[in-house]
Structure formats: C-alpha cells, structure tokens
Amino acid sequence: MTVLVPTAATTPPRVAVRPVGFGRLLRAEWIKLRSLRSTWWVLGAGVLLGAAFAGMQSWSVSAVAAEHPDPDRLGSVYATAGVTTALLAFSTVGVLSIAGEYGTGQIRSTLVAAPTRVPALAAKLLVTVAAVLVASVVLVGVGWAAAAPSLAAGGMPVDLTDPDDLRIMAGVPLFLATASALAFAVGALVRSSAAGIAVVLGLLLVVENGLGMIPWDPLRDAVQYLPTSAGARLVTNDAFGSVITSVNSDLPPWTGYGVMLAWAVGALALAAVLLHRRDA
C-alpha cells in the first residue's frame, strides 16, 4: 500500500527590491522624452516658427524707427517677437508630457516604479521644463540672428549692456519655461491631452485678452494678476508694449514674473496632492 506523505509548502525566496531613486526616475523620464518624436516636432516647430516670425517682424523696423521717438529701445522686442508662437507650442509640450501618459495608460507603469508618486511627477516636470528651457534659449538665439540684419539697418540693434534688452532676452526662456510648468500642472489635473491643451491655451491667451478688453477698471486691475498678463511683464518694453497680451499692467517686470511663478507653483502643488490621493 502506498502512503501519501504531505510535503511542506515551500515559500519562494524573497527578492530584495531596491527602491527607485530620483536619479533613475530622471533618466527614465529623459528616455521617454527623447523617444517621443511628437515632442521634438512641437519643440522644433516652436523654435522655427517663432524665429521666422521675429525675422518677418523685423522687416518693418524702418517704418517704426522713423515714427517712434526712441527706436533704439525696441530691438529686443523685435528679436523676441516670436515668443507668442513659441508659447503655444511649448505649453502644448507641457500638457502632452504628462497627460499623454494618462491617454496611453503608461502612467500606471510610471507610478508602480515610484509608489509615492510625487517624485515621479517631479522628475517628469524637471525633464520637461529643462527641454523647454533649452529650446527657448535656441529660439532667442535664432530669432536674434534672423532679425539682426534688419535691426542693425534700422538703427535698432539689441544691446545686452542695456538693462531692458538684457531682461527681455534673458526673460523669454524663463517666461516660456514657467508657462510650460503651468501647462504641465494643468495636464496633470485634467488628465486629458485635448482638454488640457484647450484649457491652457484658452486661459493663457483667449480669456485673459478677452477680459482685458472689457472697459471696467476693477476687472482690468484684476486681470493683470493672471499668469500670462503678469509674466509677460518680464519680456515687455514699456516703450512698445507687450507682444503677448493686450492687458495693460502696472506691475514691475520681476514682480509680474513672480506672480506667474506663484500660479505655476500653486497649480503644481495641487496636482501633486491630487496625484497622491486619486487613482491612476
């Protein structure tokens, strides 16, 4: 007779799982960004179209120089005239970099690698903003090069020893990078590429400009504290006005940028809290 002897259940050996550090998260996000052709197409389009717009705008400087009382202050405005075009493209990159993962479901894999979630969000944000910052610096350089011959011929060269010119030329990358961070936060909040792009572009350009045209002083005073209107002060020459918004603002340039930065930080903080609480 055969006797069945129960065998003791074997416990599979435990495998030590090393937590994913922030450096590895950054490398992973860089690989994702580098592998997405759409990101590079949008960044490239923003740079090329923005620079082309700056070059075309500079063709009219001879007429401006003849009519403006202080034309030598306007060179940096024309050299960076493509900032609005770049704002559309780079804000789109900000939304797509996070909302696109929700659309494909890849966000679940990302959050499995970083269970606390917020470091993954921070890594993705840093990589996105860094890419936009580099693209913005290229935009300023190419736009300046495209506009330089016309500006020099019109007596309106960019002078980086002038505080206003230096602020505007250096401020464009800061403005665009902050706008992309705000767009990133919106994408993380709405979790939809289409909705995120509609919200960002609608709020940053359409709504703010529309509210600024309503002839009611209390409303106009309030609109200058909205993100684009406030941040545009950093790249605005008061002798010319803003090429980004029609809203008139009395905020000093760096104060305006500080207001925009506060909007971005607040939106990102809200996105981090909701990411931690909501299901992916």
Short mmCIF file of N, CA and C in Angstrom, two decimals, residues 36-191:
data_model
loop_
_atom_site.label_atom_id
_atom_site.label_comp_id
_atom_site.label_asym_id
_atom_site.label_seq_id
_atom_site.Cartn_x
_atom_site.Cartn_y
_atom_site.Cartn_z
N LEU A 36 10.04 60.19 -27.88
CA LEU A 36 8.77 60.68 -28.44
C LEU A 36 9.05 61.69 -29.55
N ARG A 37 8.80 61.30 -30.77
CA ARG A 37 9.06 62.20 -31.89
C ARG A 37 8.15 63.43 -31.85
N SER A 38 6.93 63.25 -31.36
CA SER A 38 6.00 64.37 -31.34
C SER A 38 6.53 65.52 -30.49
N THR A 39 7.21 65.20 -29.40
CA THR A 39 7.76 66.24 -28.54
C THR A 39 8.78 67.08 -29.30
N TRP A 40 9.67 66.42 -30.02
CA TRP A 40 10.71 67.15 -30.75
C TRP A 40 10.13 67.91 -31.92
N TRP A 41 9.10 67.36 -32.54
CA TRP A 41 8.44 68.09 -33.62
C TRP A 41 7.82 69.39 -33.11
N VAL A 42 7.14 69.31 -31.98
CA VAL A 42 6.49 70.50 -31.44
C VAL A 42 7.52 71.52 -30.96
N LEU A 43 8.56 71.05 -30.27
CA LEU A 43 9.62 71.97 -29.84
C LEU A 43 10.30 72.62 -31.04
N GLY A 44 10.61 71.81 -32.04
CA GLY A 44 11.25 72.35 -33.24
C GLY A 44 10.37 73.34 -33.97
N ALA A 45 9.07 73.03 -34.05
CA ALA A 45 8.14 73.95 -34.70
C ALA A 45 8.07 75.27 -33.95
N GLY A 46 8.06 75.19 -32.62
CA GLY A 46 8.03 76.42 -31.83
C GLY A 46 9.24 77.28 -32.08
N VAL A 47 10.42 76.66 -32.15
CA VAL A 47 11.65 77.41 -32.39
C VAL A 47 11.66 78.01 -33.79
N LEU A 48 11.38 77.20 -34.80
CA LEU A 48 11.48 77.66 -36.18
C LEU A 48 10.42 78.71 -36.51
N LEU A 49 9.18 78.46 -36.11
CA LEU A 49 8.12 79.42 -36.40
C LEU A 49 8.32 80.71 -35.62
N GLY A 50 8.75 80.58 -34.36
CA GLY A 50 8.99 81.78 -33.56
C GLY A 50 10.12 82.62 -34.14
N ALA A 51 11.20 81.97 -34.55
CA ALA A 51 12.32 82.70 -35.14
C ALA A 51 11.93 83.32 -36.48
N ALA A 52 11.15 82.58 -37.27
CA ALA A 52 10.70 83.12 -38.56
C ALA A 52 9.81 84.34 -38.35
N PHE A 53 8.96 84.28 -37.34
CA PHE A 53 8.09 85.43 -37.06
C PHE A 53 8.92 86.64 -36.64
N ALA A 54 9.94 86.41 -35.82
CA ALA A 54 10.82 87.52 -35.41
C ALA A 54 11.51 88.13 -36.62
N GLY A 55 11.98 87.28 -37.53
CA GLY A 55 12.63 87.79 -38.72
C GLY A 55 11.69 88.60 -39.60
N MET A 56 10.45 88.11 -39.77
CA MET A 56 9.49 88.84 -40.60
C MET A 56 9.06 90.15 -39.96
N GLN A 57 8.88 90.15 -38.64
CA GLN A 57 8.50 91.38 -37.96
C GLN A 57 9.58 92.44 -38.10
N SER A 58 10.83 92.02 -38.12
CA SER A 58 11.93 92.98 -38.19
C SER A 58 12.00 93.70 -39.53
N TRP A 59 11.30 93.17 -40.55
CA TRP A 59 11.33 93.84 -41.85
C TRP A 59 10.67 95.22 -41.81
N SER A 60 9.82 95.44 -40.82
CA SER A 60 9.10 96.72 -40.74
C SER A 60 9.78 97.74 -39.85
N VAL A 61 11.00 97.46 -39.40
CA VAL A 61 11.62 98.34 -38.42
C VAL A 61 11.96 99.71 -38.99
N SER A 62 12.16 99.81 -40.30
CA SER A 62 12.49 101.12 -40.87
C SER A 62 11.35 102.10 -40.67
N ALA A 63 10.11 101.61 -40.86
CA ALA A 63 8.96 102.48 -40.64
C ALA A 63 8.80 102.81 -39.17
N VAL A 64 9.05 101.84 -38.29
CA VAL A 64 8.93 102.07 -36.86
C VAL A 64 9.98 103.06 -36.39
N ALA A 65 11.21 102.91 -36.87
CA ALA A 65 12.29 103.80 -36.46
C ALA A 65 12.01 105.24 -36.85
N ALA A 66 11.31 105.43 -37.95
CA ALA A 66 11.00 106.79 -38.39
C ALA A 66 9.91 107.44 -37.56
N GLU A 67 9.03 106.62 -36.95
CA GLU A 67 7.89 107.16 -36.23
C GLU A 67 8.06 107.14 -34.72
N HIS A 68 8.84 106.21 -34.20
CA HIS A 68 8.94 106.07 -32.75
C HIS A 68 9.96 107.06 -32.19
N PRO A 69 9.64 107.72 -31.06
CA PRO A 69 10.58 108.71 -30.50
C PRO A 69 11.87 108.11 -29.95
N ASP A 70 11.86 106.82 -29.62
CA ASP A 70 13.04 106.20 -29.01
C ASP A 70 13.24 104.81 -29.60
N PRO A 71 13.55 104.73 -30.91
CA PRO A 71 13.58 103.41 -31.57
C PRO A 71 14.68 102.49 -31.08
N ASP A 72 15.77 103.04 -30.54
CA ASP A 72 16.87 102.17 -30.14
C ASP A 72 16.54 101.30 -28.95
N ARG A 73 15.37 101.51 -28.34
CA ARG A 73 14.96 100.68 -27.20
C ARG A 73 14.13 99.48 -27.64
N LEU A 74 13.87 99.35 -28.92
CA LEU A 74 12.91 98.34 -29.38
C LEU A 74 13.54 97.11 -30.00
N GLY A 75 14.86 97.06 -30.10
CA GLY A 75 15.50 95.94 -30.78
C GLY A 75 15.17 94.60 -30.16
N SER A 76 15.22 94.52 -28.84
CA SER A 76 14.97 93.24 -28.17
C SER A 76 13.52 92.79 -28.34
N VAL A 77 12.61 93.75 -28.47
CA VAL A 77 11.19 93.40 -28.67
C VAL A 77 11.02 92.69 -30.00
N TYR A 78 11.66 93.20 -31.04
CA TYR A 78 11.55 92.58 -32.36
C TYR A 78 12.33 91.27 -32.43
N ALA A 79 13.46 91.19 -31.76
CA ALA A 79 14.25 89.96 -31.79
C ALA A 79 13.54 88.81 -31.10
N THR A 80 12.63 89.13 -30.18
CA THR A 80 11.89 88.08 -29.45
C THR A 80 10.40 88.10 -29.80
N ALA A 81 10.07 88.64 -30.97
CA ALA A 81 8.65 88.77 -31.35
C ALA A 81 7.96 87.43 -31.51
N GLY A 82 8.73 86.35 -31.66
CA GLY A 82 8.12 85.03 -31.83
C GLY A 82 7.76 84.34 -30.54
N VAL A 83 7.82 85.07 -29.42
CA VAL A 83 7.56 84.43 -28.13
C VAL A 83 6.12 83.92 -28.03
N THR A 84 5.17 84.61 -28.64
CA THR A 84 3.77 84.16 -28.57
C THR A 84 3.59 82.84 -29.31
N THR A 85 4.20 82.72 -30.48
CA THR A 85 4.14 81.46 -31.23
C THR A 85 4.76 80.33 -30.43
N ALA A 86 5.90 80.61 -29.83
CA ALA A 86 6.56 79.60 -29.01
C ALA A 86 5.74 79.25 -27.78
N LEU A 87 5.02 80.22 -27.24
CA LEU A 87 4.17 79.96 -26.07
C LEU A 87 3.13 78.89 -26.39
N LEU A 88 2.54 78.97 -27.56
CA LEU A 88 1.55 77.96 -27.97
C LEU A 88 2.19 76.58 -28.04
N ALA A 89 3.35 76.50 -28.68
CA ALA A 89 4.00 75.20 -28.87
C ALA A 89 4.51 74.62 -27.56
N PHE A 90 5.19 75.43 -26.78
CA PHE A 90 5.83 74.90 -25.57
C PHE A 90 4.81 74.59 -24.48
N SER A 91 3.71 75.33 -24.44
CA SER A 91 2.64 74.98 -23.50
C SER A 91 2.01 73.64 -23.87
N THR A 92 1.90 73.40 -25.17
CA THR A 92 1.40 72.11 -25.63
C THR A 92 2.31 70.97 -25.19
N VAL A 93 3.62 71.19 -25.27
CA VAL A 93 4.57 70.18 -24.80
C VAL A 93 4.36 69.91 -23.31
N GLY A 94 4.15 70.97 -22.54
CA GLY A 94 3.93 70.80 -21.10
C GLY A 94 2.73 69.92 -20.80
N VAL A 95 1.64 70.15 -21.52
CA VAL A 95 0.44 69.34 -21.30
C VAL A 95 0.67 67.89 -21.74
N LEU A 96 1.20 67.71 -22.94
CA LEU A 96 1.34 66.37 -23.50
C LEU A 96 2.30 65.49 -22.71
N SER A 97 3.31 66.08 -22.10
CA SER A 97 4.31 65.28 -21.41
C SER A 97 3.73 64.49 -20.24
N ILE A 98 2.65 64.99 -19.64
CA ILE A 98 2.02 64.27 -18.53
C ILE A 98 0.68 63.69 -18.92
N ALA A 99 -0.15 64.46 -19.63
CA ALA A 99 -1.48 63.97 -19.99
C ALA A 99 -1.41 62.84 -21.01
N GLY A 100 -0.38 62.85 -21.85
CA GLY A 100 -0.24 61.78 -22.82
C GLY A 100 -0.07 60.42 -22.18
N GLU A 101 0.56 60.37 -21.02
CA GLU A 101 0.73 59.08 -20.33
C GLU A 101 -0.60 58.56 -19.79
N TYR A 102 -1.49 59.46 -19.42
CA TYR A 102 -2.81 59.01 -18.99
C TYR A 102 -3.59 58.47 -20.17
N GLY A 103 -3.40 59.06 -21.34
CA GLY A 103 -4.11 58.59 -22.52
C GLY A 103 -3.67 57.21 -22.95
N THR A 104 -2.39 56.90 -22.81
CA THR A 104 -1.88 55.58 -23.21
C THR A 104 -1.90 54.55 -22.09
N GLY A 105 -2.12 55.01 -20.86
CA GLY A 105 -2.09 54.10 -19.72
C GLY A 105 -0.70 53.87 -19.17
N GLN A 106 0.30 54.50 -19.76
CA GLN A 106 1.68 54.30 -19.31
C GLN A 106 1.92 54.87 -17.92
N ILE A 107 1.04 55.76 -17.48
CA ILE A 107 1.20 56.36 -16.16
C ILE A 107 1.18 55.30 -15.06
N ARG A 108 0.46 54.19 -15.29
CA ARG A 108 0.40 53.14 -14.27
C ARG A 108 1.78 52.52 -14.06
N SER A 109 2.50 52.27 -15.14
CA SER A 109 3.85 51.72 -15.01
C SER A 109 4.78 52.72 -14.32
N THR A 110 4.59 53.99 -14.64
CA THR A 110 5.41 55.03 -14.01
C THR A 110 5.20 55.06 -12.51
N LEU A 111 3.95 54.96 -12.09
CA LEU A 111 3.64 55.04 -10.67
C LEU A 111 4.00 53.76 -9.92
N VAL A 112 4.02 52.62 -10.63
CA VAL A 112 4.49 51.39 -9.99
C VAL A 112 5.97 51.52 -9.63
N ALA A 113 6.73 52.15 -10.50
CA ALA A 113 8.16 52.34 -10.23
C ALA A 113 8.41 53.35 -9.12
N ALA A 114 7.44 54.24 -8.90
CA ALA A 114 7.58 55.26 -7.84
C ALA A 114 6.28 55.30 -7.05
N PRO A 115 6.11 54.38 -6.10
CA PRO A 115 4.83 54.28 -5.39
C PRO A 115 4.41 55.55 -4.66
N THR A 116 5.36 56.37 -4.25
CA THR A 116 4.98 57.60 -3.56
C THR A 116 4.49 58.67 -4.53
N ARG A 117 4.67 58.45 -5.82
CA ARG A 117 4.09 59.22 -6.91
C ARG A 117 4.69 60.61 -7.11
N VAL A 118 4.82 61.38 -6.07
CA VAL A 118 5.27 62.77 -6.22
C VAL A 118 6.67 62.85 -6.84
N PRO A 119 7.64 61.98 -6.44
CA PRO A 119 8.95 62.04 -7.12
C PRO A 119 8.86 61.80 -8.62
N ALA A 120 7.97 60.91 -9.04
CA ALA A 120 7.80 60.66 -10.47
C ALA A 120 7.28 61.91 -11.17
N LEU A 121 6.34 62.59 -10.53
CA LEU A 121 5.81 63.83 -11.09
C LEU A 121 6.90 64.89 -11.18
N ALA A 122 7.70 64.99 -10.12
CA ALA A 122 8.78 65.98 -10.10
C ALA A 122 9.83 65.70 -11.17
N ALA A 123 10.17 64.43 -11.35
CA ALA A 123 11.16 64.07 -12.37
C ALA A 123 10.65 64.41 -13.77
N LYS A 124 9.40 64.08 -14.02
CA LYS A 124 8.82 64.39 -15.33
C LYS A 124 8.77 65.90 -15.55
N LEU A 125 8.43 66.64 -14.52
CA LEU A 125 8.37 68.10 -14.62
C LEU A 125 9.75 68.68 -14.94
N LEU A 126 10.77 68.24 -14.22
CA LEU A 126 12.11 68.77 -14.43
C LEU A 126 12.62 68.51 -15.84
N VAL A 127 12.39 67.31 -16.33
CA VAL A 127 12.85 66.97 -17.68
C VAL A 127 12.11 67.82 -18.72
N THR A 128 10.81 67.98 -18.54
CA THR A 128 10.02 68.77 -19.48
C THR A 128 10.45 70.23 -19.48
N VAL A 129 10.57 70.81 -18.30
CA VAL A 129 10.95 72.22 -18.20
C VAL A 129 12.37 72.44 -18.73
N ALA A 130 13.26 71.50 -18.47
CA ALA A 130 14.63 71.62 -18.98
C ALA A 130 14.64 71.62 -20.51
N ALA A 131 13.84 70.74 -21.11
CA ALA A 131 13.77 70.69 -22.58
C ALA A 131 13.23 71.99 -23.14
N VAL A 132 12.19 72.52 -22.51
CA VAL A 132 11.61 73.79 -22.97
C VAL A 132 12.59 74.93 -22.77
N LEU A 133 13.31 74.92 -21.66
CA LEU A 133 14.28 75.98 -21.39
C LEU A 133 15.37 76.00 -22.45
N VAL A 134 15.89 74.83 -22.80
CA VAL A 134 16.92 74.76 -23.84
C VAL A 134 16.36 75.22 -25.18
N ALA A 135 15.15 74.76 -25.52
CA ALA A 135 14.53 75.18 -26.78
C ALA A 135 14.29 76.69 -26.80
N SER A 136 13.96 77.26 -25.66
CA SER A 136 13.72 78.71 -25.58
C SER A 136 15.01 79.50 -25.80
N VAL A 137 16.10 79.01 -25.25
CA VAL A 137 17.40 79.67 -25.46
C VAL A 137 17.76 79.62 -26.95
N VAL A 138 17.53 78.48 -27.59
CA VAL A 138 17.78 78.37 -29.02
C VAL A 138 16.88 79.33 -29.79
N LEU A 139 15.62 79.43 -29.39
CA LEU A 139 14.68 80.35 -30.03
C LEU A 139 15.20 81.79 -29.98
N VAL A 140 15.65 82.21 -28.80
CA VAL A 140 16.15 83.58 -28.65
C VAL A 140 17.35 83.81 -29.56
N GLY A 141 18.27 82.84 -29.58
CA GLY A 141 19.46 82.99 -30.42
C GLY A 141 19.15 83.03 -31.90
N VAL A 142 18.29 82.11 -32.36
CA VAL A 142 17.96 82.05 -33.79
C VAL A 142 17.11 83.26 -34.18
N GLY A 143 16.16 83.64 -33.33
CA GLY A 143 15.34 84.82 -33.61
C GLY A 143 16.17 86.08 -33.69
N TRP A 144 17.12 86.20 -32.79
CA TRP A 144 18.01 87.36 -32.81
C TRP A 144 18.83 87.38 -34.09
N ALA A 145 19.36 86.22 -34.47
CA ALA A 145 20.15 86.14 -35.70
C ALA A 145 19.31 86.48 -36.93
N ALA A 146 18.06 86.03 -36.94
CA ALA A 146 17.18 86.30 -38.08
C ALA A 146 16.82 87.78 -38.18
N ALA A 147 16.66 88.43 -37.04
CA ALA A 147 16.24 89.82 -37.03
C ALA A 147 17.40 90.81 -37.08
N ALA A 148 18.60 90.35 -36.74
CA ALA A 148 19.74 91.26 -36.57
C ALA A 148 20.04 92.14 -37.78
N PRO A 149 20.07 91.61 -39.02
CA PRO A 149 20.38 92.49 -40.16
C PRO A 149 19.40 93.65 -40.30
N SER A 150 18.11 93.36 -40.20
CA SER A 150 17.11 94.42 -40.32
C SER A 150 17.18 95.40 -39.16
N LEU A 151 17.42 94.87 -37.96
CA LEU A 151 17.51 95.74 -36.79
C LEU A 151 18.71 96.67 -36.89
N ALA A 152 19.84 96.15 -37.34
CA ALA A 152 21.03 96.99 -37.49
C ALA A 152 20.82 98.06 -38.56
N ALA A 153 20.17 97.68 -39.66
CA ALA A 153 19.92 98.65 -40.72
C ALA A 153 18.95 99.74 -40.28
N GLY A 154 18.04 99.38 -39.39
CA GLY A 154 17.06 100.35 -38.91
C GLY A 154 17.51 101.13 -37.70
N GLY A 155 18.74 100.93 -37.26
CA GLY A 155 19.24 101.64 -36.09
C GLY A 155 18.63 101.16 -34.79
N MET A 156 18.26 99.87 -34.74
CA MET A 156 17.63 99.30 -33.55
C MET A 156 18.33 98.01 -33.12
N PRO A 157 19.63 98.00 -32.99
CA PRO A 157 20.31 96.76 -32.61
C PRO A 157 20.02 96.39 -31.16
N VAL A 158 20.13 95.09 -30.87
CA VAL A 158 19.98 94.62 -29.49
C VAL A 158 21.28 94.91 -28.75
N ASP A 159 21.16 95.56 -27.60
CA ASP A 159 22.32 95.93 -26.80
C ASP A 159 22.20 95.25 -25.43
N LEU A 160 22.97 94.20 -25.22
CA LEU A 160 22.87 93.45 -23.97
C LEU A 160 23.45 94.20 -22.78
N THR A 161 24.11 95.33 -23.03
CA THR A 161 24.54 96.16 -21.90
C THR A 161 23.40 97.04 -21.39
N ASP A 162 22.33 97.11 -22.17
CA ASP A 162 21.15 97.86 -21.74
C ASP A 162 20.30 96.96 -20.83
N PRO A 163 19.92 97.43 -19.64
CA PRO A 163 19.18 96.56 -18.71
C PRO A 163 17.87 96.01 -19.28
N ASP A 164 17.14 96.84 -20.03
CA ASP A 164 15.87 96.38 -20.59
C ASP A 164 16.09 95.29 -21.64
N ASP A 165 17.06 95.50 -22.53
CA ASP A 165 17.34 94.49 -23.54
C ASP A 165 17.79 93.18 -22.90
N LEU A 166 18.66 93.27 -21.91
CA LEU A 166 19.14 92.06 -21.25
C LEU A 166 18.00 91.34 -20.54
N ARG A 167 17.13 92.11 -19.88
CA ARG A 167 16.00 91.49 -19.17
C ARG A 167 15.08 90.76 -20.14
N ILE A 168 14.79 91.37 -21.28
CA ILE A 168 13.87 90.77 -22.23
C ILE A 168 14.49 89.52 -22.87
N MET A 169 15.73 89.62 -23.29
CA MET A 169 16.38 88.48 -23.95
C MET A 169 16.54 87.30 -22.99
N ALA A 170 16.91 87.59 -21.74
CA ALA A 170 17.05 86.52 -20.75
C ALA A 170 15.70 86.08 -20.20
N GLY A 171 14.73 86.98 -20.24
CA GLY A 171 13.43 86.68 -19.66
C GLY A 171 12.57 85.75 -20.49
N VAL A 172 12.79 85.73 -21.81
CA VAL A 172 11.97 84.86 -22.67
C VAL A 172 12.10 83.38 -22.27
N PRO A 173 13.31 82.83 -22.09
CA PRO A 173 13.39 81.44 -21.64
C PRO A 173 12.73 81.21 -20.29
N LEU A 174 12.88 82.15 -19.36
CA LEU A 174 12.23 82.00 -18.05
C LEU A 174 10.71 82.00 -18.19
N PHE A 175 10.20 82.93 -18.98
CA PHE A 175 8.75 83.03 -19.19
C PHE A 175 8.19 81.76 -19.81
N LEU A 176 8.84 81.27 -20.87
CA LEU A 176 8.33 80.09 -21.57
C LEU A 176 8.47 78.83 -20.73
N ALA A 177 9.56 78.71 -19.98
CA ALA A 177 9.72 77.54 -19.11
C ALA A 177 8.66 77.52 -18.02
N THR A 178 8.36 78.69 -17.45
CA THR A 178 7.33 78.76 -16.41
C THR A 178 5.95 78.48 -16.99
N ALA A 179 5.69 78.97 -18.20
CA ALA A 179 4.42 78.67 -18.85
C ALA A 179 4.27 77.18 -19.10
N SER A 180 5.35 76.51 -19.49
CA SER A 180 5.27 75.06 -19.71
C SER A 180 5.05 74.31 -18.40
N ALA A 181 5.62 74.82 -17.30
CA ALA A 181 5.38 74.19 -16.00
C ALA A 181 3.92 74.34 -15.59
N LEU A 182 3.34 75.51 -15.84
CA LEU A 182 1.92 75.71 -15.54
C LEU A 182 1.06 74.80 -16.41
N ALA A 183 1.41 74.68 -17.69
CA ALA A 183 0.67 73.79 -18.58
C ALA A 183 0.81 72.34 -18.14
N PHE A 184 1.99 71.97 -17.67
CA PHE A 184 2.21 70.62 -17.14
C PHE A 184 1.26 70.35 -15.97
N ALA A 185 1.13 71.33 -15.08
CA ALA A 185 0.24 71.17 -13.93
C ALA A 185 -1.21 70.98 -14.38
N VAL A 186 -1.63 71.75 -15.37
CA VAL A 186 -2.99 71.61 -15.88
C VAL A 186 -3.19 70.23 -16.49
N GLY A 187 -2.21 69.75 -17.24
CA GLY A 187 -2.31 68.41 -17.81
C GLY A 187 -2.42 67.34 -16.75
N ALA A 188 -1.68 67.51 -15.64
CA ALA A 188 -1.75 66.55 -14.54
C ALA A 188 -3.10 66.61 -13.84
N LEU A 189 -3.72 67.77 -13.82
CA LEU A 189 -5.01 67.92 -13.15
C LEU A 189 -6.15 67.35 -13.97
N VAL A 190 -6.18 67.64 -15.27
CA VAL A 190 -7.31 67.20 -16.10
C VAL A 190 -7.10 65.81 -16.69
N ARG A 191 -5.83 65.36 -16.80
CA ARG A 191 -5.50 64.01 -17.27
C ARG A 191 -5.99 63.73 -18.69
#
